[in-house]
Amino acid sequence: MKLVIINYGAGNIKSIQFAFKRLGIDAILSNDPDEILAADKIIFPGVGEASSAMAMLQNSGLNKLIPTLKQPVLGICLGMQLLCESTEEGNTKGLGIFRTKVKRFTNDVKVPQMGWNVIKDLKSDLFSGIKENEYMYLVHSYYAEHCGETIAKTDYGINYASALQHDNFYGVQFHPEKSSLAGAKILQNFLDL
Amino acid sequence: MLTKRIIPCLDIKDGRTVKGVNFVDLRDAGDPVELAKQYADIGADELVFLDISATLEDRATTLDMVLHVAEQVNIPFTVGGGISSVEDVDALLQCGADKVSINSSAVKRPDLVNELSDKFGSQCVVVAIDAKEVDGQWKVYLAGGSIPTEIDLFEWAKEVEERGAGEILFTSMNHDGTKNGFANKALARLSEELNIPIIASGGAGNIQHFIDTFKEGKSDAALAASVFHFGEIPIPDLKKDLKANNIEVRL
């Protein structure tokens, strides 16, 4: 199993690398197109601000490469959001894999949402063995609106897509690498896809 | 629904946990990694490590500890203590810390809050505030509560929110160490005036205090040290009781 975590400078990828290490997989951190193309599975992480993360992808040309990938790709947090059509954060155009838009939570709720919330209406092998209303750790100020590609839902003021899937592309808003044993199970499911 | 968080706080010096820790089944109570794993296993939602090291050499040891915690612990953790620059934070995040907490350094140079949230995102910037109520006025204190200032708690909290803090960790010096409950009136006011999560700290003595701070204090999370370290309040029991009182928690 060759697992590559795309390393384009956006955020804390150490935690993801360690989470896979706990599953017995040594993930490679790379922004090299050849290395990414040769991977069996790919993680597309992201923490921080959307427009600067997108600029970093453009600088390295990864914005062109990522949509062409045929292997299973898992976008995490901002990684998932950048796979959508657009995000209100920094008025940023996304990679357009998931046919939905990312909006900011309204101030009816505290922003960012920070902590453990449940995921439900689970659809996808990514959630095999995960029970409905399982707790996941989330930290985010922007959310993806529902679309036909929603595979998990969460409530925070509104009901939004906490996971998405389009063909070989998967995206999760929560942090499986920080979500205890259930999160580890989701990462294992991704490896088993 | 987003759950209320229970956060044990560990004091770290020279890469080891200090303050008495009397925890069941620990081979080495001074090993922060082992302690953190135990807490993760029994249902702590997050952890805070407070580095009370005095020297730079000791801080290097802390980075090593952070790396080992990140390697082995599967819940989020915050590191605080002695952080005063973008470089300090970069080093901690590179080692796998999820968030950092800044306190006196933010008061001395408020632009630090902007710099950190611009570079790393608000989600990893916790601003810790120690304050004391004197004659009905809440004033901010520095350096672990030893230096008084004329800064008003609520004005300062509002300012750091505007500068990009993602969360406030408020410790009431009137309540800290008393085991008489949290500063719920001030906490509720913070929660009403700000739109970022508020962590209650100082005063935890029994389970009812946690129920009160989530209900009356409107806190988003509650932090404590000795009541958890000495097993006075077992976290599984605490969460069960919170749930029984209609407070959403992760069980």
PDB file of C-alpha atoms in Angstrom, chain A residues 115-118 131 133-136, chain B residues 1-7 42-45 207 210-211 213-214 219-222 235-251:
ATOM      1  CA  GLY A 115     -15.644  20.075  19.085  1.00  0.00           C
ATOM      2  CA  TRP A 116     -17.455  16.770  18.740  1.00  0.00           C
ATOM      3  CA  ASN A 117     -20.678  16.467  16.766  1.00  0.00           C
ATOM      4  CA  VAL A 118     -22.476  13.506  15.227  1.00  0.00           C
ATOM      5  CA  LYS A 131     -22.850   3.533  13.555  1.00  0.00           C
ATOM      6  CA  ASN A 133     -24.790   9.329  15.106  1.00  0.00           C
ATOM      7  CA  GLU A 134     -21.146   8.507  15.708  1.00  0.00           C
ATOM      8  CA  TYR A 135     -19.140  11.410  17.161  1.00  0.00           C
ATOM      9  CA  MET A 136     -16.465  13.107  15.066  1.00  0.00           C
TER      10      MET A 136
ATOM     11  CA  MET B   1     -25.713  18.476  18.149  1.00  0.00           C
ATOM     12  CA  LEU B   2     -22.324  19.883  19.060  1.00  0.00           C
ATOM     13  CA  THR B   3     -21.381  18.450  22.447  1.00  0.00           C
ATOM     14  CA  LYS B   4     -19.921  20.178  25.496  1.00  0.00           C
ATOM     15  CA  ARG B   5     -16.257  19.313  25.956  1.00  0.00           C
ATOM     16  CA  ILE B   6     -14.409  18.011  29.026  1.00  0.00           C
ATOM     17  CA  ILE B   7     -10.733  18.986  28.999  1.00  0.00           C
ATOM     18  CA  ILE B  42     -11.679   7.184  29.227  1.00  0.00           C
ATOM     19  CA  GLY B  43     -13.457   9.838  27.176  1.00  0.00           C
ATOM     20  CA  ALA B  44     -11.669  13.166  27.579  1.00  0.00           C
ATOM     21  CA  ASP B  45     -12.659  15.283  24.568  1.00  0.00           C
ATOM     22  CA  ILE B 207     -19.937  17.111  39.147  1.00  0.00           C
ATOM     23  CA  PHE B 210     -19.751  21.128  35.601  1.00  0.00           C
ATOM     24  CA  ILE B 211     -23.536  20.930  35.199  1.00  0.00           C
ATOM     25  CA  THR B 213     -21.104  25.907  34.154  1.00  0.00           C
ATOM     26  CA  PHE B 214     -22.695  24.362  31.079  1.00  0.00           C
ATOM     27  CA  SER B 219     -19.681  27.449  28.668  1.00  0.00           C
ATOM     28  CA  ASP B 220     -18.768  25.441  25.593  1.00  0.00           C
ATOM     29  CA  ALA B 221     -16.110  23.418  27.380  1.00  0.00           C
ATOM     30  CA  ALA B 222     -14.820  22.971  30.916  1.00  0.00           C
ATOM     31  CA  ILE B 235     -14.595  11.408  33.524  1.00  0.00           C
ATOM     32  CA  PRO B 236     -16.968   8.548  32.545  1.00  0.00           C
ATOM     33  CA  ASP B 237     -19.141   9.253  35.632  1.00  0.00           C
ATOM     34  CA  LEU B 238     -19.053  12.982  34.940  1.00  0.00           C
ATOM     35  CA  LYS B 239     -20.214  12.527  31.362  1.00  0.00           C
ATOM     36  CA  LYS B 240     -22.957  10.108  32.363  1.00  0.00           C
ATOM     37  CA  ASP B 241     -24.297  12.641  34.882  1.00  0.00           C
ATOM     38  CA  LEU B 242     -24.082  15.494  32.384  1.00  0.00           C
ATOM     39  CA  LYS B 243     -26.095  13.414  29.908  1.00  0.00           C
ATOM     40  CA  ALA B 244     -28.662  12.636  32.617  1.00  0.00           C
ATOM     41  CA  ASN B 245     -29.004  16.401  33.092  1.00  0.00           C
ATOM     42  CA  ASN B 246     -29.765  16.888  29.379  1.00  0.00           C
ATOM     43  CA  ILE B 247     -26.335  18.254  28.546  1.00  0.00           C
ATOM     44  CA  GLU B 248     -25.038  16.921  25.233  1.00  0.00           C
ATOM     45  CA  VAL B 249     -21.762  15.070  25.670  1.00  0.00           C
ATOM     46  CA  ARG B 250     -19.834  12.494  23.698  1.00  0.00           C
ATOM     47  CA  LEU B 251     -20.323   9.098  25.343  1.00  0.00           C
TER      48      LEU B 251
END
